[in-house]
Amino acid sequence: MQRLHVLITGFLLVNSFCGFAQMSFDARIDSIVAIMSLREKIGQTALRGTSSRVKGTLPEELKQAVREGKVGAFLNVMNTDYVDELQRLATEESPHGIPLIFARDVIHGFRTIFPIPLGIAASWDPEVARACGRISAIEASSVGIRWTFAPMLDIARDSRWGRIAESPGEDPYLASLLAKGYVEGFHGNSLKDPTSMVTCAKHLIGYGAAIGGRDYNTAIIHEPLLRNLYVPPFTAAIKAGAPTVMSSFNEINGLPASGNKFLLTGLLRGELHFDGFVVSDWNSVTEMIDHGFARDEKHAAELAANAGLDMEMTSKAYEDHIESLIEEGSLSEDQIDFYVKNILKVKFRMGLFERPYRDKDTEKRFYLPDHLQKAKEAAIKSSVLLKNEQLLPLKKGTKIALIGPLANAPREQLGTWTFDGEADQSITPFKAFNEQSPEVLFSPGLTFSRDRSKEGFDEALRLAQKSDVILFVGGEEAILSGEAHSRADIGLPGAQESLIEKLALLGKPIILVIMAGRPIAISRIIDKVDAVLMCWHPGSMGGPALYDMIYGKSEPGGRLPVSWPKTAGQCPIFYNHKNTGRPADSTSFVHIDEIPVGAWQSSLGNNSHYLDAGFSPHFPFGYGLGYSDYAYSKLSLSHKELAMNEALTVTVSVTNTGTRNGEEVVQLYVQDVVGSITRPVRELKRFRKISLDQGETKKVSFRLSSKDLEFMNHQLEKRAEPGLFRVWVGPNSSSGLQNSFSLKEN
Ligand code: NOJ
């Protein structure tokens, strides 16, 4: 029988006075902490585990640590018997019967894998994030995992960075809506529900600003930018109830995040009113030694514990040094009590004290038809059609040659962070096309994305010759993006370009489908193909989703959540940049190939651009085609002048001028023309997905208030400033109808 914590002596006392169950959370927590030894308290701050799963038999040393109350949580215990046994030891044999939390990186699915988070961001649909969270939680909780290290909310402006794959993209407004969707999805109706998972908003903060896109690298972010760009998704997650936050690996402005009091206490608890607990990233406490911030592990523990870090992941600086730091007076026991209370609060909110064990119906929750259906819908909604020379959708009966290294790569299409995804349950394009149109011709040409061997070219070309249309599915293997997998060249790896060039010589229409963890620079080959469809790593249902899109049963619904570079040399590149004193200008721009030999130094446009790559991305943020066409007209504003604390309505008419019914993502951007600090050239403020039948016109209205125009200025005051604002409504961040209004001081 499970020995409940209330059976212990201290609890009996408390119980007899007040009735433990009737006490408020806080009082119950206080009463537990009051009778815990310092050793046990330190135990609650310890998150133990191995890199992807505890293998072999459960080590006796680990069991003993749990018995002694030296562990608060585990990560990557994927054997359900071990989960049950460890929980039993914690609740029945440890001094105060405090339950453990079991954690895992369940990022975009557990068994049923959804598109990578950057793909989900491309759906511009928080409902997709919510569905991903909900289904991931239902599946993972069945094996006892109730804490996910998601959502990752790092704004990313650099496609070289491997973890852009996990990010919500480059825009804080879109990222904030997604953050809320994920948190609500993972949590479900209540954290007490055994099918819920506690979320962890990560990584606080600025991890995506790593210099040069090199993972783990330095971030330099001035405070207004920090608050205007990087903080909003965290604010949204915390507001939606995320009970845990992970500190990031990086330093920011010279202070590593895990020992950064300004972030962990000032910003997080002071400004964002976070009342859960902060977990470090993997060894990020002791990595402060390598950062050159901590002298040794003891110093690292001192810095982190005084900064506001509640729980340490994997390294043992707290376990080994907190006691002596308290003895020496460099840390107060009250601070540790505060951390333990934060951790227990989350355990209470999860209902773990009443119901520490998982439901035992386990595996039955994997791959339910609804899960697969939602994963397929997500893959369709996140696919972005970048080019279409009137080729897609194809008519039924079109003879396809399916070529390319990702056409039948079940594991690769799952993408990064899919420890629990199963290749044999992943449906590839080949499998889907072959099942539904067995006449499809298939020859990959290359065996994996980095393959440089041209041995398979002849066979691929032979089959392509027999087809009406070539469907080339290429991109990157999963391992080429994600943590520590940054790339300096973001083109198609291996001999893919060369194969596409050869295929193009056949004169057949080519559809290039990209499966990748980042935007891929395709400027060298885009003219050789007739259509380009970005599917990111689409997850378990990538094949069936592609089949439906290619034959027009569904239309690709995605819009870019990041600017798509022409070349890595343009990175970082983002739509919400500043204007500069010398804004790029297409009328004076001279391309490198057009510069006259011997040209005078200042005879070219002296503006902010690259001679060889210009100044705009290949495809702008927000861009994506559907299978129909849309015209925008009649942009109007309800007021030309707006007073502080008032709102205006922006209205536009959108007409489906194409040949089929479809969906359009109507986007509203604003520019604050003059500010007390310089302001971005555009900022996304609203968007709406609408469906329009062929020939139909709809009026779309957005309400915009002075609150939406607020930003953090140099004095770190959040306010809207009076002056002129430009407004655009259109299909992406570099087009649209324009109007303007003035904001007046009251
Ligand atoms: C390191 C990663 O940065 C983080 O995102 C992840 O949650 C932890 N490892 C745990 O696997």
mmCIF file of N, CA and C in Angstrom, residues 184-267:
data_model
loop_
_atom_site.group_PDB
_atom_site.id
_atom_site.type_symbol
_atom_site.label_atom_id
_atom_site.label_comp_id
_atom_site.label_asym_id
_atom_site.label_seq_id
_atom_site.Cartn_x
_atom_site.Cartn_y
_atom_site.Cartn_z
ATOM 1 N N GLU A 184 -1.957 25.346 -23.376
ATOM 2 C CA GLU A 184 -3.329 24.864 -23.120
ATOM 3 C C GLU A 184 -3.502 23.431 -23.604
ATOM 4 N N GLY A 185 -2.866 23.107 -24.709
ATOM 5 C CA GLY A 185 -2.987 21.747 -25.232
ATOM 6 C C GLY A 185 -2.335 20.720 -24.326
ATOM 7 N N PHE A 186 -1.109 20.965 -23.920
ATOM 8 C CA PHE A 186 -0.419 20.006 -23.050
ATOM 9 C C PHE A 186 -1.161 19.873 -21.720
ATOM 10 N N HIS A 187 -1.663 20.996 -21.214
ATOM 11 C CA HIS A 187 -2.308 20.952 -19.895
ATOM 12 C C HIS A 187 -3.680 20.304 -19.947
ATOM 13 N N GLY A 188 -4.379 20.432 -21.049
ATOM 14 C CA GLY A 188 -5.752 19.917 -21.102
ATOM 15 C C GLY A 188 -6.630 20.707 -20.153
ATOM 16 N N ASN A 189 -7.682 20.064 -19.673
ATOM 17 C CA ASN A 189 -8.628 20.794 -18.811
ATOM 18 C C ASN A 189 -8.053 21.138 -17.458
ATOM 19 N N SER A 190 -7.188 20.272 -16.953
ATOM 20 C CA SER A 190 -6.640 20.516 -15.620
ATOM 21 C C SER A 190 -5.325 19.770 -15.485
ATOM 22 N N LEU A 191 -4.395 20.363 -14.762
ATOM 23 C CA LEU A 191 -3.123 19.671 -14.547
ATOM 24 C C LEU A 191 -3.307 18.432 -13.689
ATOM 25 N N LYS A 192 -4.423 18.357 -13.031
ATOM 26 C CA LYS A 192 -4.701 17.170 -12.199
ATOM 27 C C LYS A 192 -5.128 15.980 -13.044
ATOM 28 N N ASP A 193 -5.590 16.265 -14.239
ATOM 29 C CA ASP A 193 -5.998 15.186 -15.127
ATOM 30 C C ASP A 193 -4.759 14.346 -15.450
ATOM 31 N N PRO A 194 -4.821 13.038 -15.235
ATOM 32 C CA PRO A 194 -3.616 12.226 -15.492
ATOM 33 C C PRO A 194 -3.173 12.209 -16.948
ATOM 34 N N THR A 195 -3.996 12.721 -17.853
ATOM 35 C CA THR A 195 -3.524 12.799 -19.248
ATOM 36 C C THR A 195 -2.926 14.170 -19.555
ATOM 37 N N SER A 196 -2.699 14.961 -18.524
ATOM 38 C CA SER A 196 -2.107 16.275 -18.805
ATOM 39 C C SER A 196 -0.595 16.198 -18.639
ATOM 40 N N MET A 197 0.083 17.127 -19.260
ATOM 41 C CA MET A 197 1.526 17.269 -19.038
ATOM 42 C C MET A 197 1.811 18.701 -18.644
ATOM 43 N N VAL A 198 2.673 18.851 -17.677
ATOM 44 C CA VAL A 198 3.106 20.172 -17.258
ATOM 45 C C VAL A 198 4.084 20.708 -18.309
ATOM 46 N N THR A 199 3.896 21.954 -18.692
ATOM 47 C CA THR A 199 4.775 22.527 -19.709
ATOM 48 C C THR A 199 5.980 23.228 -19.081
ATOM 49 N N CYS A 200 6.977 23.431 -19.905
ATOM 50 C CA CYS A 200 8.180 24.132 -19.467
ATOM 51 C C CYS A 200 8.552 25.118 -20.586
ATOM 52 N N ALA A 201 8.324 26.383 -20.327
ATOM 53 C CA ALA A 201 8.652 27.393 -21.342
ATOM 54 C C ALA A 201 10.171 27.538 -21.381
ATOM 55 N N LYS A 202 10.744 27.338 -22.552
ATOM 56 C CA LYS A 202 12.204 27.364 -22.616
ATOM 57 C C LYS A 202 12.651 28.088 -23.865
ATOM 58 N N HIS A 203 13.852 28.572 -23.940
ATOM 59 C CA HIS A 203 14.895 28.602 -22.917
ATOM 60 C C HIS A 203 15.047 30.068 -22.539
ATOM 61 N N LEU A 204 14.955 30.352 -21.272
ATOM 62 C CA LEU A 204 15.043 31.750 -20.835
ATOM 63 C C LEU A 204 16.523 32.148 -20.795
ATOM 64 N N ILE A 205 16.995 32.971 -21.627
ATOM 65 C CA ILE A 205 16.350 33.633 -22.733
ATOM 66 C C ILE A 205 17.407 34.094 -23.735
ATOM 67 N N GLY A 206 16.947 34.355 -24.927
ATOM 68 C CA GLY A 206 17.848 34.864 -25.962
ATOM 69 C C GLY A 206 18.698 33.776 -26.598
ATOM 70 N N TYR A 207 18.337 32.516 -26.359
ATOM 71 C CA TYR A 207 19.129 31.400 -26.888
ATOM 72 C C TYR A 207 19.189 31.453 -28.417
ATOM 73 N N GLY A 208 18.099 31.919 -29.023
ATOM 74 C CA GLY A 208 18.039 32.001 -30.485
ATOM 75 C C GLY A 208 18.882 33.127 -31.057
ATOM 76 N N ALA A 209 19.408 33.979 -30.176
ATOM 77 C CA ALA A 209 20.215 35.101 -30.672
ATOM 78 C C ALA A 209 21.692 34.729 -30.710
ATOM 79 N N ALA A 210 21.978 33.426 -30.645
ATOM 80 C CA ALA A 210 23.366 32.955 -30.665
ATOM 81 C C ALA A 210 24.119 33.550 -31.850
ATOM 82 N N ILE A 211 25.265 34.111 -31.558
ATOM 83 C CA ILE A 211 26.052 34.772 -32.614
ATOM 84 C C ILE A 211 26.325 33.807 -33.761
ATOM 85 N N GLY A 212 26.056 34.271 -34.963
ATOM 86 C CA GLY A 212 26.357 33.486 -36.159
ATOM 87 C C GLY A 212 25.528 32.222 -36.281
ATOM 88 N N GLY A 213 24.494 32.078 -35.448
ATOM 89 C CA GLY A 213 23.679 30.874 -35.504
ATOM 90 C C GLY A 213 24.409 29.661 -34.939
ATOM 91 N N ARG A 214 25.538 29.888 -34.253
ATOM 92 C CA ARG A 214 26.286 28.758 -33.678
ATOM 93 C C ARG A 214 25.653 28.417 -32.340
ATOM 94 N N ASP A 215 25.230 27.162 -32.200
ATOM 95 C CA ASP A 215 24.469 26.799 -31.003
ATOM 96 C C ASP A 215 25.280 27.072 -29.740
ATOM 97 N N TYR A 216 24.597 27.398 -28.701
ATOM 98 C CA TYR A 216 25.140 27.655 -27.355
ATOM 99 C C TYR A 216 25.907 28.981 -27.286
ATOM 100 N N ASN A 217 25.915 29.733 -28.380
ATOM 101 C CA ASN A 217 26.804 30.897 -28.406
ATOM 102 C C ASN A 217 26.222 32.118 -27.702
ATOM 103 N N THR A 218 27.091 33.083 -27.571
ATOM 104 C CA THR A 218 26.813 34.327 -26.865
ATOM 105 C C THR A 218 25.622 35.078 -27.447
ATOM 106 N N ALA A 219 24.809 35.643 -26.569
ATOM 107 C CA ALA A 219 23.714 36.509 -27.021
ATOM 108 C C ALA A 219 23.938 37.909 -26.460
ATOM 109 N N ILE A 220 23.854 38.871 -27.341
ATOM 110 C CA ILE A 220 23.977 40.266 -26.900
ATOM 111 C C ILE A 220 22.664 40.945 -27.280
ATOM 112 N N ILE A 221 21.888 41.278 -26.276
ATOM 113 C CA ILE A 221 20.546 41.807 -26.547
ATOM 114 C C ILE A 221 20.309 42.980 -25.611
ATOM 115 N N HIS A 222 20.070 44.158 -26.165
ATOM 116 C CA HIS A 222 19.818 45.276 -25.260
ATOM 117 C C HIS A 222 18.426 45.130 -24.641
ATOM 118 N N GLU A 223 18.249 45.768 -23.521
ATOM 119 C CA GLU A 223 17.038 45.500 -22.737
ATOM 120 C C GLU A 223 15.724 45.799 -23.448
ATOM 121 N N PRO A 224 15.610 46.929 -24.155
ATOM 122 C CA PRO A 224 14.337 47.126 -24.856
ATOM 123 C C PRO A 224 14.070 46.001 -25.867
ATOM 124 N N LEU A 225 15.111 45.580 -26.584
ATOM 125 C CA LEU A 225 14.910 44.508 -27.571
ATOM 126 C C LEU A 225 14.522 43.208 -26.870
ATOM 127 N N LEU A 226 15.174 42.959 -25.755
ATOM 128 C CA LEU A 226 14.852 41.756 -24.990
ATOM 129 C C LEU A 226 13.355 41.722 -24.693
ATOM 130 N N ARG A 227 12.861 42.841 -24.238
ATOM 131 C CA ARG A 227 11.459 42.870 -23.822
ATOM 132 C C ARG A 227 10.494 42.966 -24.993
ATOM 133 N N ASN A 228 10.924 43.621 -26.059
ATOM 134 C CA ASN A 228 10.005 43.780 -27.192
ATOM 135 C C ASN A 228 9.953 42.534 -28.070
ATOM 136 N N LEU A 229 11.050 41.779 -28.096
ATOM 137 C CA LEU A 229 11.109 40.655 -29.034
ATOM 138 C C LEU A 229 11.148 39.285 -28.352
ATOM 139 N N TYR A 230 12.015 39.148 -27.369
ATOM 140 C CA TYR A 230 12.274 37.811 -26.827
ATOM 141 C C TYR A 230 11.354 37.430 -25.673
ATOM 142 N N VAL A 231 10.933 38.411 -24.890
ATOM 143 C CA VAL A 231 10.125 38.095 -23.701
ATOM 144 C C VAL A 231 8.657 37.752 -24.013
ATOM 145 N N PRO A 232 8.001 38.416 -24.998
ATOM 146 C CA PRO A 232 6.558 38.204 -25.154
ATOM 147 C C PRO A 232 6.085 36.743 -25.207
ATOM 148 N N PRO A 233 6.758 35.838 -25.920
ATOM 149 C CA PRO A 233 6.248 34.460 -25.905
ATOM 150 C C PRO A 233 6.287 33.840 -24.501
ATOM 151 N N PHE A 234 7.278 34.227 -23.702
ATOM 152 C CA PHE A 234 7.344 33.707 -22.331
ATOM 153 C C PHE A 234 6.211 34.299 -21.494
ATOM 154 N N THR A 235 5.947 35.584 -21.702
ATOM 155 C CA THR A 235 4.837 36.209 -20.988
ATOM 156 C C THR A 235 3.552 35.451 -21.306
ATOM 157 N N ALA A 236 3.377 35.147 -22.592
ATOM 158 C CA ALA A 236 2.138 34.466 -23.007
ATOM 159 C C ALA A 236 2.050 33.077 -22.380
ATOM 160 N N ALA A 237 3.168 32.365 -22.358
ATOM 161 C CA ALA A 237 3.148 31.003 -21.797
ATOM 162 C C ALA A 237 2.838 31.047 -20.299
ATOM 163 N N ILE A 238 3.431 32.004 -19.624
ATOM 164 C CA ILE A 238 3.226 32.102 -18.172
ATOM 165 C C ILE A 238 1.775 32.507 -17.890
ATOM 166 N N LYS A 239 1.286 33.420 -18.691
ATOM 167 C CA LYS A 239 -0.111 33.840 -18.543
ATOM 168 C C LYS A 239 -1.056 32.656 -18.777
ATOM 169 N N ALA A 240 -0.675 31.794 -19.701
ATOM 170 C CA ALA A 240 -1.520 30.628 -19.989
ATOM 171 C C ALA A 240 -1.353 29.552 -18.920
ATOM 172 N N GLY A 241 -0.421 29.754 -18.004
ATOM 173 C CA GLY A 241 -0.313 28.832 -16.868
ATOM 174 C C GLY A 241 0.892 27.919 -16.868
ATOM 175 N N ALA A 242 1.894 28.169 -17.726
ATOM 176 C CA ALA A 242 3.075 27.288 -17.724
ATOM 177 C C ALA A 242 3.711 27.310 -16.339
ATOM 178 N N PRO A 243 3.782 26.176 -15.658
ATOM 179 C CA PRO A 243 4.273 26.187 -14.284
ATOM 180 C C PRO A 243 5.786 26.055 -14.157
ATOM 181 N N THR A 244 6.465 25.763 -15.269
ATOM 182 C CA THR A 244 7.925 25.674 -15.174
ATOM 183 C C THR A 244 8.570 26.407 -16.353
ATOM 184 N N VAL A 245 9.797 26.831 -16.121
ATOM 185 C CA VAL A 245 10.569 27.558 -17.131
ATOM 186 C C VAL A 245 11.972 26.976 -17.106
ATOM 187 N N MET A 246 12.610 26.863 -18.260
ATOM 188 C CA MET A 246 13.995 26.365 -18.295
ATOM 189 C C MET A 246 14.951 27.516 -18.605
ATOM 190 N N SER A 247 15.998 27.594 -17.817
ATOM 191 C CA SER A 247 17.009 28.623 -18.114
ATOM 192 C C SER A 247 17.870 28.119 -19.266
ATOM 193 N N SER A 248 18.385 29.048 -20.048
ATOM 194 C CA SER A 248 19.083 28.640 -21.267
ATOM 195 C C SER A 248 20.575 28.417 -21.026
ATOM 196 N N PHE A 249 21.209 27.819 -22.016
ATOM 197 C CA PHE A 249 22.642 27.545 -21.948
ATOM 198 C C PHE A 249 23.477 28.818 -22.071
ATOM 199 N N ASN A 250 22.946 29.761 -22.843
ATOM 200 C CA ASN A 250 23.778 30.888 -23.271
ATOM 201 C C ASN A 250 23.984 31.927 -22.188
ATOM 202 N N GLU A 251 24.982 32.731 -22.408
ATOM 203 C CA GLU A 251 25.091 33.958 -21.629
ATOM 204 C C GLU A 251 24.336 35.038 -22.380
ATOM 205 N N ILE A 252 23.873 35.997 -21.631
ATOM 206 C CA ILE A 252 23.233 37.127 -22.285
ATOM 207 C C ILE A 252 23.836 38.384 -21.687
ATOM 208 N N ASN A 253 24.403 39.194 -22.534
ATOM 209 C CA ASN A 253 25.111 40.408 -22.131
ATOM 210 C C ASN A 253 26.135 40.113 -21.035
ATOM 211 N N GLY A 254 26.797 38.969 -21.146
ATOM 212 C CA GLY A 254 27.877 38.648 -20.217
ATOM 213 C C GLY A 254 27.474 37.804 -19.023
ATOM 214 N N LEU A 255 26.188 37.586 -18.831
ATOM 215 C CA LEU A 255 25.753 36.800 -17.667
ATOM 216 C C LEU A 255 25.082 35.515 -18.121
ATOM 217 N N PRO A 256 25.672 34.345 -17.830
ATOM 218 C CA PRO A 256 25.009 33.100 -18.195
ATOM 219 C C PRO A 256 23.622 33.014 -17.550
ATOM 220 N N ALA A 257 22.665 32.524 -18.321
ATOM 221 C CA ALA A 257 21.265 32.569 -17.873
ATOM 222 C C ALA A 257 21.039 31.832 -16.554
ATOM 223 N N SER A 258 21.764 30.727 -16.335
ATOM 224 C CA SER A 258 21.465 29.933 -15.136
ATOM 225 C C SER A 258 21.991 30.561 -13.846
ATOM 226 N N GLY A 259 22.765 31.627 -13.985
ATOM 227 C CA GLY A 259 23.215 32.318 -12.772
ATOM 228 C C GLY A 259 22.859 33.795 -12.856
ATOM 229 N N ASN A 260 21.773 34.072 -13.538
ATOM 230 C CA ASN A 260 21.437 35.451 -13.883
ATOM 231 C C ASN A 260 20.238 35.930 -13.060
ATOM 232 N N LYS A 261 20.535 36.642 -12.018
ATOM 233 C CA LYS A 261 19.483 37.069 -11.090
ATOM 234 C C LYS A 261 18.518 38.047 -11.753
ATOM 235 N N PHE A 262 19.053 38.860 -12.621
ATOM 236 C CA PHE A 262 18.191 39.805 -13.326
ATOM 237 C C PHE A 262 17.088 39.055 -14.077
ATOM 238 N N LEU A 263 17.470 37.923 -14.715
ATOM 239 C CA LEU A 263 16.474 37.167 -15.485
ATOM 240 C C LEU A 263 15.575 36.335 -14.596
ATOM 241 N N LEU A 264 16.218 35.541 -13.717
ATOM 242 C CA LEU A 264 15.467 34.508 -13.001
ATOM 243 C C LEU A 264 14.637 35.075 -11.854
ATOM 244 N N THR A 265 15.075 36.177 -11.326
ATOM 245 C CA THR A 265 14.310 36.765 -10.224
ATOM 246 C C THR A 265 13.647 38.067 -10.661
ATOM 247 N N GLY A 266 14.462 38.998 -11.163
ATOM 248 C CA GLY A 266 13.899 40.306 -11.526
ATOM 249 C C GLY A 266 12.845 40.194 -12.608
ATOM 250 N N LEU A 267 13.241 39.655 -13.742
ATOM 251 C CA LEU A 267 12.320 39.601 -14.880
ATOM 252 C C LEU A 267 11.213 38.567 -14.653
#
